[in-house]
Short mmCIF file of C-alpha atoms in Angstrom, two decimals:
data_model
loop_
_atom_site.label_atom_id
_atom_site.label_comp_id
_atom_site.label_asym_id
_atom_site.label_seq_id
_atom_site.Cartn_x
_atom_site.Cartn_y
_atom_site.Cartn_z
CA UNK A 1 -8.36 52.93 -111.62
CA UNK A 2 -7.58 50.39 -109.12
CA UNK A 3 -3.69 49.15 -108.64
CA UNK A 4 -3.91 46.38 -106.87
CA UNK A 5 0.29 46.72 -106.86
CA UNK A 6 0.27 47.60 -102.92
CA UNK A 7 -2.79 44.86 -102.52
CA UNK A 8 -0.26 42.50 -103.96
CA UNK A 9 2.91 43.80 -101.75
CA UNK A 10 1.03 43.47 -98.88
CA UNK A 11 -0.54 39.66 -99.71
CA UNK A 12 2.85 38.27 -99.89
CA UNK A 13 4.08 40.10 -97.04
CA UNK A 14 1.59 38.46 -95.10
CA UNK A 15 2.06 34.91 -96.84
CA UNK A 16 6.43 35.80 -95.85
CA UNK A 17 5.72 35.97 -91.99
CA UNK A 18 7.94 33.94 -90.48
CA UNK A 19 10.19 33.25 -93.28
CA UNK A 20 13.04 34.60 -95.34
CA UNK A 21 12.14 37.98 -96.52
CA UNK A 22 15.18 38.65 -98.51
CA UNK A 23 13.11 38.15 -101.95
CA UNK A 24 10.07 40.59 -102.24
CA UNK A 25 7.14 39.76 -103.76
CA UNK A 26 7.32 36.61 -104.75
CA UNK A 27 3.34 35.54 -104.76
CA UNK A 28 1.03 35.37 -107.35
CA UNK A 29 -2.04 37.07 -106.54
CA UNK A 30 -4.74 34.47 -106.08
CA UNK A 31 -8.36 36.01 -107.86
CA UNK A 32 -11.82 34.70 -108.11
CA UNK A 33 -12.88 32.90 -110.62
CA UNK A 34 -14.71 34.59 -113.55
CA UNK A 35 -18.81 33.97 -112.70
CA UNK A 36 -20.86 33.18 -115.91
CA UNK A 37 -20.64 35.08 -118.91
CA UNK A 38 -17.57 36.90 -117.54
CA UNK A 39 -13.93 37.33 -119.28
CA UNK A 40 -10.99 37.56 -117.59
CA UNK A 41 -8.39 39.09 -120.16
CA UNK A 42 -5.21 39.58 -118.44
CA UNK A 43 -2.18 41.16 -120.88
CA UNK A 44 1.58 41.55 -120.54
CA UNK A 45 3.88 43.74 -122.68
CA UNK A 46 7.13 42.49 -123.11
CA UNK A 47 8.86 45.58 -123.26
CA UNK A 48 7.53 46.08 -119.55
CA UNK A 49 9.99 42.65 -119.09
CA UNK A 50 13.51 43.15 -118.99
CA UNK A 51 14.93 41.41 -115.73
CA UNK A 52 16.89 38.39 -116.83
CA UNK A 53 16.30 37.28 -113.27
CA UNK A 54 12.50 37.70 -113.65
CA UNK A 55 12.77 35.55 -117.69
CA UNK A 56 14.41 32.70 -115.62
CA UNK A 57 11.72 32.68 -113.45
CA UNK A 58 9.65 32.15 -115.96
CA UNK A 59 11.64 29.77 -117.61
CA UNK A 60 11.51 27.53 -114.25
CA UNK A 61 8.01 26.91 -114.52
CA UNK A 62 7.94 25.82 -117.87
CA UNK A 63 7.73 22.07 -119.21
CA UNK A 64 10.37 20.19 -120.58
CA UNK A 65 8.66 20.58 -123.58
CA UNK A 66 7.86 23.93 -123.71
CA UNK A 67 11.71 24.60 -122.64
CA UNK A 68 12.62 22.73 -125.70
CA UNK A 69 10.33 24.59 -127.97
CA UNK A 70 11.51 27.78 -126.74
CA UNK A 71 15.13 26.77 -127.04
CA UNK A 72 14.40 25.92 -130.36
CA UNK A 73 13.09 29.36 -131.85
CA UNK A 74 15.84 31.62 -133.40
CA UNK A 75 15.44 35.67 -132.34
CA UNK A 76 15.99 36.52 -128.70
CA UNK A 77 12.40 38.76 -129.28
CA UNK A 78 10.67 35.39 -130.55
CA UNK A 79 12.10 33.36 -127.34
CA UNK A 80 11.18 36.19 -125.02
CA UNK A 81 7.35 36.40 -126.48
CA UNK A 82 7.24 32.83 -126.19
CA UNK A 83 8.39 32.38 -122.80
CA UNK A 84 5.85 35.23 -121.41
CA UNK A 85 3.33 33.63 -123.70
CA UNK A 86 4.01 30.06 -121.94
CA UNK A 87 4.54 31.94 -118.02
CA UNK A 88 1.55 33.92 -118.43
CA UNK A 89 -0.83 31.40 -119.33
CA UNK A 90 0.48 29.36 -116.40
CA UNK A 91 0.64 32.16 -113.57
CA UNK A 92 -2.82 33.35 -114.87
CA UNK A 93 -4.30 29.99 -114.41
CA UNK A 94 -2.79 29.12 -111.09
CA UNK A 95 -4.02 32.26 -109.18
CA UNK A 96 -7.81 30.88 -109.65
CA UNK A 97 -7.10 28.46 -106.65
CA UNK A 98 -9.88 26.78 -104.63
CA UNK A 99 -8.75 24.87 -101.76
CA UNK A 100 -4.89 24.55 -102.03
CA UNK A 101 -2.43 27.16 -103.71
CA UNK A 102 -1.08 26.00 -107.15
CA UNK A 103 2.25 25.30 -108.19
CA UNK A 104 2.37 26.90 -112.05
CA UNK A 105 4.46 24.11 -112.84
CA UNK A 106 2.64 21.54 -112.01
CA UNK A 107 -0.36 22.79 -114.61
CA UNK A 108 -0.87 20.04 -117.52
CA UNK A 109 -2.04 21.04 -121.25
CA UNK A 110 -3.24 18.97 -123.05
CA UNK A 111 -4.91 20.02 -127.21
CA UNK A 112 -8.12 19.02 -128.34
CA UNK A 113 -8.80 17.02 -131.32
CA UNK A 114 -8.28 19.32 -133.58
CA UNK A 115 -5.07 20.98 -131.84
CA UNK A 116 -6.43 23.60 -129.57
CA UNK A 117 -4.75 23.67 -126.03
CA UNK A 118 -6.84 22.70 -123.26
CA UNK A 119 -6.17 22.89 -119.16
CA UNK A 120 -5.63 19.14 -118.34
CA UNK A 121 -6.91 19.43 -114.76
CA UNK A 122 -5.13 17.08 -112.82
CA UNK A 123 -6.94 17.50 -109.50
CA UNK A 124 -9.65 14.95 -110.45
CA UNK A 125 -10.61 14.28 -106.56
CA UNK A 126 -12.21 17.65 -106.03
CA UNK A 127 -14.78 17.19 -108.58
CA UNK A 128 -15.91 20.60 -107.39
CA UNK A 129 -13.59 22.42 -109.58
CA UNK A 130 -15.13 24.89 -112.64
CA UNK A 131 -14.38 23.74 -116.15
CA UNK A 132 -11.80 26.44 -116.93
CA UNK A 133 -11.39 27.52 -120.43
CA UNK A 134 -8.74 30.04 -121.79
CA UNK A 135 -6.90 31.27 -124.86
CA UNK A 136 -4.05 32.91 -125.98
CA UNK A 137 -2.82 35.74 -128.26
CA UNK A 138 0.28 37.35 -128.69
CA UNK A 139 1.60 40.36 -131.07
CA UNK A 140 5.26 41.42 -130.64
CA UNK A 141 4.55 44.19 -127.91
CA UNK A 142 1.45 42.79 -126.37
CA UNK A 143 0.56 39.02 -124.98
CA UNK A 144 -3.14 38.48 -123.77
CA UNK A 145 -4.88 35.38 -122.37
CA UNK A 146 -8.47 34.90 -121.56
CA UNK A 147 -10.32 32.95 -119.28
CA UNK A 148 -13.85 31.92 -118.76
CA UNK A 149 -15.31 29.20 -116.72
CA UNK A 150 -18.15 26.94 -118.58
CA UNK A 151 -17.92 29.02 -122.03
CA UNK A 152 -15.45 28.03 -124.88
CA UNK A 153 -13.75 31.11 -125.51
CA UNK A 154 -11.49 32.65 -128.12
CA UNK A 155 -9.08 35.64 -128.56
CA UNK A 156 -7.21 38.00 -130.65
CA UNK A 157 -5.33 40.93 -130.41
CA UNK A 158 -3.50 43.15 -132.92
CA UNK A 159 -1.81 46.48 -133.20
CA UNK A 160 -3.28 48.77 -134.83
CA UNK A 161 -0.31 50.18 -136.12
CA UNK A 162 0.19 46.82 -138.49
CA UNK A 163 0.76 47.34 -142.25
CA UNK A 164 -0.08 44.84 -144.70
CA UNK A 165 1.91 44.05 -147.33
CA UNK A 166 -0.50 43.19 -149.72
CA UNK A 167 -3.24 46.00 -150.46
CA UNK A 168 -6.27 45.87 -147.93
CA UNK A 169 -8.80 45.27 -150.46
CA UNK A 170 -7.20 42.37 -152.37
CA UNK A 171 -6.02 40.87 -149.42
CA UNK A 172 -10.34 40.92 -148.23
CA UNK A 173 -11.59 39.46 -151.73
CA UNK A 174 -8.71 36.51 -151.63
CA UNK A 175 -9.89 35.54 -147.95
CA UNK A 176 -13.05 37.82 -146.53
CA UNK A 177 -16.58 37.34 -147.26
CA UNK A 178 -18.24 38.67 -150.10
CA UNK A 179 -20.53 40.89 -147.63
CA UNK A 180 -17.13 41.92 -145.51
CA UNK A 181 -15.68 42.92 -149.01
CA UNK A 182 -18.50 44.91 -149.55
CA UNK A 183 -18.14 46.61 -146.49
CA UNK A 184 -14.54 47.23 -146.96
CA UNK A 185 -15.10 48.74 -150.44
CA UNK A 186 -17.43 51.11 -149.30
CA UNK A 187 -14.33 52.57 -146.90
CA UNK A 188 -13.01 55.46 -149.25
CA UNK A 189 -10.19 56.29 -147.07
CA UNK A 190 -7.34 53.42 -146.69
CA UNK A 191 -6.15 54.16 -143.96
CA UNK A 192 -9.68 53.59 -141.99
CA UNK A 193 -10.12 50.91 -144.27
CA UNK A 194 -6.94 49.17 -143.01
CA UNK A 195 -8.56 49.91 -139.46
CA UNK A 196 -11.84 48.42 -139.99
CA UNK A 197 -9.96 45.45 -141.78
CA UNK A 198 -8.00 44.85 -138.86
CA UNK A 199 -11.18 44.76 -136.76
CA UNK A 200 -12.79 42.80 -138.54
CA UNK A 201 -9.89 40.30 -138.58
CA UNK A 202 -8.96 39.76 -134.96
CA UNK A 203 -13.36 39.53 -134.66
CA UNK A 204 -13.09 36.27 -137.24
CA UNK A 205 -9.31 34.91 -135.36
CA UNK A 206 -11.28 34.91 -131.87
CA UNK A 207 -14.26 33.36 -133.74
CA UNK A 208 -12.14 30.27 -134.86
CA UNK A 209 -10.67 30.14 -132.06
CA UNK A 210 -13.74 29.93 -129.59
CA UNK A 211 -15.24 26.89 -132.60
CA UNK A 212 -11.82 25.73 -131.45
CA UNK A 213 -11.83 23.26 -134.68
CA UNK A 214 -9.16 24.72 -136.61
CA UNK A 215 -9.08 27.11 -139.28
CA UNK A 216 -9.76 25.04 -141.74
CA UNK A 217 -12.87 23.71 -140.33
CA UNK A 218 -14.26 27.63 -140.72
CA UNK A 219 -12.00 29.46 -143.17
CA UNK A 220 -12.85 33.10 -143.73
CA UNK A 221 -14.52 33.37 -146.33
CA UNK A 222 -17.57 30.62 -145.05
CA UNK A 223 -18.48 33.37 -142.57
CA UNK A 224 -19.43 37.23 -141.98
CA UNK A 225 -18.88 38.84 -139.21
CA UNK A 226 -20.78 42.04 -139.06
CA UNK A 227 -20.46 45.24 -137.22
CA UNK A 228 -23.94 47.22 -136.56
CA UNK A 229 -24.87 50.21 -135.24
CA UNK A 230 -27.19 50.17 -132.70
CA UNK A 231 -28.51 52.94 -131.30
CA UNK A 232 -28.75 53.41 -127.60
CA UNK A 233 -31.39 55.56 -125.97
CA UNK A 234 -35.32 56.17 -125.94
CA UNK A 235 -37.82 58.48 -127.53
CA UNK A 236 -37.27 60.02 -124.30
CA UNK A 237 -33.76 60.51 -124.46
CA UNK A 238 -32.38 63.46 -125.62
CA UNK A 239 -30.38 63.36 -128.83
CA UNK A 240 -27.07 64.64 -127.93
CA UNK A 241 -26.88 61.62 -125.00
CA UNK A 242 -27.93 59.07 -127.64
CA UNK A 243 -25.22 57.31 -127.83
CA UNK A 244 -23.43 54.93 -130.90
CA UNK A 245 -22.70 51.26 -130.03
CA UNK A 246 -22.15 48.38 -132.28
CA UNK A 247 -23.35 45.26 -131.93
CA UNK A 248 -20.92 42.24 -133.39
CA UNK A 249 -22.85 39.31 -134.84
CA UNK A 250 -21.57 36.44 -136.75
CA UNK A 251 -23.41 34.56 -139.72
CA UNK A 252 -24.13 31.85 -140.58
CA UNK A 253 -23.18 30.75 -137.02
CA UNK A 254 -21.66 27.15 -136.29
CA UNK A 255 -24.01 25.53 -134.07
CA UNK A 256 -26.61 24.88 -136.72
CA UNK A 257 -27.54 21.80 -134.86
CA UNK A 258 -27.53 23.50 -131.50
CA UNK A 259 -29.45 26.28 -132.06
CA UNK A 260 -29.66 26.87 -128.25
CA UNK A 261 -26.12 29.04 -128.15
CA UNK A 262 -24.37 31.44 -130.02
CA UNK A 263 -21.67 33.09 -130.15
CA UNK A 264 -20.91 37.05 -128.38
CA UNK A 265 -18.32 39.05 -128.89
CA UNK A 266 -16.67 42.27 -127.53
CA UNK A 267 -13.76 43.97 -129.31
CA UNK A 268 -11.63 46.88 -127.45
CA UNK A 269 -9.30 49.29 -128.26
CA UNK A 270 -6.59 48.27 -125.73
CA UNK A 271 -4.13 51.08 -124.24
CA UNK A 272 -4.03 53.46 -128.00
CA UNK A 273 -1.69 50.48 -129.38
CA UNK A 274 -4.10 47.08 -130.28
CA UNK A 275 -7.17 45.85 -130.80
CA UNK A 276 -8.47 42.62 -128.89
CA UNK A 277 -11.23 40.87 -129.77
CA UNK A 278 -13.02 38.35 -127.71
CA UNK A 279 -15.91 35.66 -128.58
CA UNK A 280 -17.63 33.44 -125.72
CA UNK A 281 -20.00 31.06 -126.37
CA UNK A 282 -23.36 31.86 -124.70
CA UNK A 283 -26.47 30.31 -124.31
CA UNK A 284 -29.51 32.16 -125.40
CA UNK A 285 -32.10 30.41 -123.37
CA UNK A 286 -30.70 32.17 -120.42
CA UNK A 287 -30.32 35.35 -122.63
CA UNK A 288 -33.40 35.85 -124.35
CA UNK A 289 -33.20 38.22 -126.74
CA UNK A 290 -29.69 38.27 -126.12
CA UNK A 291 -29.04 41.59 -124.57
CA UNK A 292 -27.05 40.29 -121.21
CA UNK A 293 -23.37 42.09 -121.94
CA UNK A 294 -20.54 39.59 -121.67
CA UNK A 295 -18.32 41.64 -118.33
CA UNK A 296 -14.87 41.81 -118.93
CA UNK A 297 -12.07 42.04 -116.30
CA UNK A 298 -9.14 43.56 -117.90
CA UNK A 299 -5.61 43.32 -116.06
CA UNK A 300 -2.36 44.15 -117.33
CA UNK A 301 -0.09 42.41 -115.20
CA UNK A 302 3.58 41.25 -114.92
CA UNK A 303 3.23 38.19 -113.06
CA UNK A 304 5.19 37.62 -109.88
CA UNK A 305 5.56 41.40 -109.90
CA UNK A 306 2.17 43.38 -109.71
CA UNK A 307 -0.77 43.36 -111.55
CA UNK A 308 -3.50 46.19 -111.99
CA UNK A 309 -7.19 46.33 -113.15
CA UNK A 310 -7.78 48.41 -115.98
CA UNK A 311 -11.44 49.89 -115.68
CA UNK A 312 -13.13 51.66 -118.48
CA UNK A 313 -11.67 55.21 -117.20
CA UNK A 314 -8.44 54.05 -118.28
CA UNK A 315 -6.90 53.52 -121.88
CA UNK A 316 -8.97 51.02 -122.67
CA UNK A 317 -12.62 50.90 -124.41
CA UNK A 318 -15.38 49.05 -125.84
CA UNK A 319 -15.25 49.42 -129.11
CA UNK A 320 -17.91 46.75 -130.10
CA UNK A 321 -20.04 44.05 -129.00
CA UNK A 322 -22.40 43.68 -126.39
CA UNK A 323 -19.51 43.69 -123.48
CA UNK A 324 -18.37 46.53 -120.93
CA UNK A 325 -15.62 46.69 -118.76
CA UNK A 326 -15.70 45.66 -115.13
CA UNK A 327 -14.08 46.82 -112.23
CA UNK A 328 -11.70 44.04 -110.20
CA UNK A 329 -13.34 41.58 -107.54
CA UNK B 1 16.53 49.53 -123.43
CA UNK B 2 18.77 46.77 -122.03
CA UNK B 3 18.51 43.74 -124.68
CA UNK B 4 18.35 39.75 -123.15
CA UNK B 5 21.10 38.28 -124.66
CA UNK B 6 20.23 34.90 -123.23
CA UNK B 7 18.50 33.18 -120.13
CA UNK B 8 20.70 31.50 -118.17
CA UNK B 9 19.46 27.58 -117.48
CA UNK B 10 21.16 25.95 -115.08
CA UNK B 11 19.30 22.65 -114.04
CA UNK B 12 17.95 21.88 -117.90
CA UNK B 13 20.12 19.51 -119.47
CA UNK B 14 19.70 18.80 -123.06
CA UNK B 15 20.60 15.29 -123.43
CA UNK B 16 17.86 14.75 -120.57
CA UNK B 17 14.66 14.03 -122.45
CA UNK B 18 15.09 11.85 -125.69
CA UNK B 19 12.55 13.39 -128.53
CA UNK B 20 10.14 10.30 -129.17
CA UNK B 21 9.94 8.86 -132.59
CA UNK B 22 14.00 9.07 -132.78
CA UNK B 23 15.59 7.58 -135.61
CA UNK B 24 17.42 4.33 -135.08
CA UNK B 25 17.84 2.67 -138.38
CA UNK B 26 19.09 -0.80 -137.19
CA UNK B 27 17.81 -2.07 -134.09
CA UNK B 28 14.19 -3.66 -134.39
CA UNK B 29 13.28 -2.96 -130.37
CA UNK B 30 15.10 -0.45 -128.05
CA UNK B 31 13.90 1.03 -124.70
CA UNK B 32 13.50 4.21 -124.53
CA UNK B 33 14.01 5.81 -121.01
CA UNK B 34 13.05 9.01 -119.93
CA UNK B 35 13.34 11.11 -116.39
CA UNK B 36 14.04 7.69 -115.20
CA UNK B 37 10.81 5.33 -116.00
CA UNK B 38 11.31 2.70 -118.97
CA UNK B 39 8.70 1.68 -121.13
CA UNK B 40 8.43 -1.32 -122.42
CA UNK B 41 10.23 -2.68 -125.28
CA UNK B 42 9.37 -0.99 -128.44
CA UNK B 43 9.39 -2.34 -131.94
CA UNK B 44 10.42 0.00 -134.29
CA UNK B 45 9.52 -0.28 -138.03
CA UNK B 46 12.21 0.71 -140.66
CA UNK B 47 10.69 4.06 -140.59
CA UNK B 48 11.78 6.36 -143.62
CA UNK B 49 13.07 9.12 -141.81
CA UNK B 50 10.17 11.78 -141.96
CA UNK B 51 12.84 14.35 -144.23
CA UNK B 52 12.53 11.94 -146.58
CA UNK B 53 9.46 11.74 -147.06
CA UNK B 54 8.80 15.37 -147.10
CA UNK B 55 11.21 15.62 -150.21
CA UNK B 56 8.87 15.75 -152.65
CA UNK B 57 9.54 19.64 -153.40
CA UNK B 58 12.00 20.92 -155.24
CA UNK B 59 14.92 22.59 -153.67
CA UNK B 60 14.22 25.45 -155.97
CA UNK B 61 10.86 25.70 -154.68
CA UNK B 62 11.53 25.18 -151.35
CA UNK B 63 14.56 27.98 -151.90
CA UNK B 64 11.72 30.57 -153.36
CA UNK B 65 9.35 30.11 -150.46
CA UNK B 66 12.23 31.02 -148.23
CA UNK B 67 12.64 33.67 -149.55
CA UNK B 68 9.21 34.70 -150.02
CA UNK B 69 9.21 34.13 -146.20
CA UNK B 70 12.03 36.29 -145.21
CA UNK B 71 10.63 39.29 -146.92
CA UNK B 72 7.14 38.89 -145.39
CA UNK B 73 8.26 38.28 -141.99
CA UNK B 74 11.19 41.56 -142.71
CA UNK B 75 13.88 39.06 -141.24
CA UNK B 76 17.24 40.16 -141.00
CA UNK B 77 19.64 39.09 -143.51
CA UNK B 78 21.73 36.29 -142.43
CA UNK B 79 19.03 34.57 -140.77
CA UNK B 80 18.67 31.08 -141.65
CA UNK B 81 15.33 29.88 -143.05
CA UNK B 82 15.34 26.27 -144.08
CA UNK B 83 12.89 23.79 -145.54
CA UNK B 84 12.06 22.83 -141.78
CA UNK B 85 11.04 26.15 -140.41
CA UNK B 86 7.96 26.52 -138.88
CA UNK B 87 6.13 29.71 -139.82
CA UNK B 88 5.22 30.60 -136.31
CA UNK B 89 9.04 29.97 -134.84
CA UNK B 90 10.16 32.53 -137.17
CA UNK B 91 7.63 35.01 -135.68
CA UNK B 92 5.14 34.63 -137.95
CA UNK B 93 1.33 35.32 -136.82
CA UNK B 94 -1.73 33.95 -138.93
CA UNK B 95 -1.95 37.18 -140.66
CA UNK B 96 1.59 36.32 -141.40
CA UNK B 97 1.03 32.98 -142.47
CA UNK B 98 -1.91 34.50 -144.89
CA UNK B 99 0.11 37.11 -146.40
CA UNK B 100 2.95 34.44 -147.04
CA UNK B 101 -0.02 32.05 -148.85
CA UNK B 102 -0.73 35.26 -151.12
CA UNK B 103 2.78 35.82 -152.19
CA UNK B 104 3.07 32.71 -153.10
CA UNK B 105 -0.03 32.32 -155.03
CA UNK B 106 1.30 35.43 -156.84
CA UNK B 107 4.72 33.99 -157.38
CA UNK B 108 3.58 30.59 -158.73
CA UNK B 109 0.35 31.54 -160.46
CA UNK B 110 -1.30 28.83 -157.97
CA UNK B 111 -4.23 29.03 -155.90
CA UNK B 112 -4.28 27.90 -152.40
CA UNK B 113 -7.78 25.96 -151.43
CA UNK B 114 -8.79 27.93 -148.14
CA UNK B 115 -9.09 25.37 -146.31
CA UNK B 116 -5.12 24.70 -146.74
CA UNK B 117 -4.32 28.27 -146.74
CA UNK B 118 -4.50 29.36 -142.80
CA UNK B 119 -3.10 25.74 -141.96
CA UNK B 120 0.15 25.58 -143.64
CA UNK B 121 3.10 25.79 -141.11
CA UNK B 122 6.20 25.20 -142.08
CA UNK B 123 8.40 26.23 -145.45
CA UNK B 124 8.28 22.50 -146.59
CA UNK B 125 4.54 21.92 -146.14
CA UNK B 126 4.39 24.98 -148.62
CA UNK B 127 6.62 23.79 -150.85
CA UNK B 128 5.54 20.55 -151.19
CA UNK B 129 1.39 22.07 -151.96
CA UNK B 130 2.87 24.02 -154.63
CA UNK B 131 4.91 21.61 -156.22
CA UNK B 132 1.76 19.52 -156.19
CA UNK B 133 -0.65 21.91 -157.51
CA UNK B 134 2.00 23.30 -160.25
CA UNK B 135 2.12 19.35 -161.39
CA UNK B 136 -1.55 18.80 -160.97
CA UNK B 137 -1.89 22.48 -163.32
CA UNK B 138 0.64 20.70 -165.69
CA UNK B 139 -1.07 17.44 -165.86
#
């Protein structure tokens, strides 16, 4: 595990020379872009945020707009998760500077045609800056963003704890697939069924989200997502290191008319609490037979504070889909 | 845990930024300034003011889906759900929003076309789908 809390202390020490060091660290930690095929998933958990100081921070770098929208929600939880939502997708963005440091303000949105946010990158005279993409998800104790460079991606993330109020199996044959029902009827035990249902839902949200068309462009039940075993290890291999992945597919896939890409996915089990699910587009003529693992960056951060990069030795695993964990760069 | 009882804004001003598509009933051009710039003269249509339109549900209707929406979403009792509410200000996520389409279906003996059903977002865009489909059942 790598805290990059004192790499970040230390940053914006150096960035305060010769100025007023009365406020600490006050610097976003700039990062790499992600190279191809990699996520960046960076998370915040509201309860980590209680400094009213720190929430008008964030509010500062809002938009008008977004300002209004928060103002306009009724719950102080609801206004809080919005206002991370909003200051995390900004901060996040803004640390992948090129040539000058970004103001998180001054970050334009703009949606697509069919409503999904976009980055409206401003700087149109470097013409040498990546097409980022990103996307966001937020339960009530966890807010996540993504980001990719080149690859439409989507996200979802959901506790694991969540209780439906409907039963798990009519809830699947009103909106699932008829082979995700199946699957879900074969689970004796409700409890894992609930589990597997949850799965199985965040895997289809990120899905939509990455098609970035809407749900009802691809509602549920027009597509199957499907978890597989696969089997890892050689005739050589002994049988107690074999080890159990799964491999996340989707059918029938969207780009019927570009059969070139298709869609990966990885799903975790983040920190015990939630599941995350995350879906790139990739294109197979660079994978082949499609067995290139999509490398995910996870950091929890609290921006302006500290961030840290959660490895795979921490609480936080691969729980499907061809993706590991990678460490920080 | 210490709770945030509000943020404190001190530069925003509400009456800064006029909301576009504001109703004036009378005028036929106004400018509309904002931060400062003016646009050009706009001529503004006797719009029907967009509540107006969306009244094509009845208030009972509109009163049931509230409170289907209050028990899905567990919110506390004196909080105010109205005809205007947007599913996902109330804290609603699109599991949410599904589970909401499903008591309904169940409380009006409709069914929701899945297309419509993961799309709805506010009380009155429910309302008004039912009301339609229990007419078009009717019919």
């Amino acid at each position: 595990m790598i805290s990059l809390r004192h790499k970040a202390q230390l940053m914006s020490n150096i960035h305060c020379f010769g100025r007023n060091l009365v406020t600490a660290s006050t610097s976003l930690l700039p990062v790499q872009l992600p190279r191809q095929r990699e996520v960046h998933f960076w998370y915040v958990l509201p309860d980590e945020v209680k400094s009213t100081n720190l929430l008008n921070r964030y509010l500062e770098i809002l938009s008008p707009c977004e300002k209004e929208n928060i103002f306009s929600l009724r719950g102080e939880d609801i206004k809080k998760r919005a206002l991370l939502a909003r200051a995390l997708v900004r901060t996040t963005l803004a640390r992948y500077q090129t040539n000058f440091e970004i103001d998180p303000k001054s970050l334009k949105f703009r949606k697509n045609n069919y409503g999904k946010p976009e980055l409206d990158w401003q700087y149109a005279d470097d013409w040498s800056l990546p097409p980022l993409h990103f996307n966001i998800s937020h339960t009530s104790s966890l807010i996540a963003c993504g980001v990719t460079v080149g690859s439409p991606i989507g996200i979802d993330v959901e506790e694991k704890q969540r209780r439906l109020r409907n039963d798990t199996l009519a809830f699947a044959q009103r909106f699932f697939s008829p082979s995700e029902i199946d699957v879900l009827t074969r689970i004796a035990d409700p409890e894992l069924r609930l589990q597997e249902f949850i799965k199985l839902w965040t895997l289809k949200e990120a899905y939509v989200k990455a098609l970035g068309k809407g749900f009802s462009a691809s509602p549920f039940k027009t597509f199957t997502v499907r978890i597989r075993d696969r089997v890892k290890g050689d005739i050589h291999t002994p049988p107690h290191i074999i080890s159990k992945a799964h491999d996340i597919s989707v059918e029938p896939s969207d780009d019927l008319k570009n059969a070139s890409s298709y869609w990966q996915f990885g799903l975790l089990d983040l920190a015990g609490s939630h599941y995350a699910a995350v879906c790139i587009e990739q294109d197979s003529i660079d994978t082949g037979n499609g067995s290139i693992p999509i490398e995910l960056n996870l950091r929890k951060t609290i921006p302006y504070v500290e961030d840290e990069c959660i490895s795979a030795t921490d609480s936080a695993v691969v729980i499907g889909g061809l993706t590991r964990l990678s460490e920080g760069h | 845990m210490a709770s945030i009882t509000s943020f404190s804004v001190t530069s925003f001003n509400q009456t800064h930024t006029l909301v576009p598509g504001c109703r004036i009933s009378n005028s036929s051009s106004v400018f509309l300034s904002t931060k400062g710039r003016t646009f050009s003269p706009l001529t503004l249509q006797r719009r029907v003011p967009r509540f107006q339109i969306a009244c094509a549900a009845r208030p009972e209707t509109v009163k049931k889906v509230c409170d289907i929406v209050k028990k899905q979403l567990a919110l506390p009792d004196g909080s105010s759900v109205t005809g205007e509410s947007k599913f996902s200000a109330l804290g609603a996520d699109s599991l949410d929003t599904v589970e909401i389409v499903m008591g309904l279906e169940e409380e009006f003996g409709i069914s929701v076309e899945e297309e419509s059903a993961q799309s709805i977002s506010t009380v009155q865009d429910a309302a008004d789908m039912i009301d339609e489909l229990l007419e078009s059942k009717s019919a």
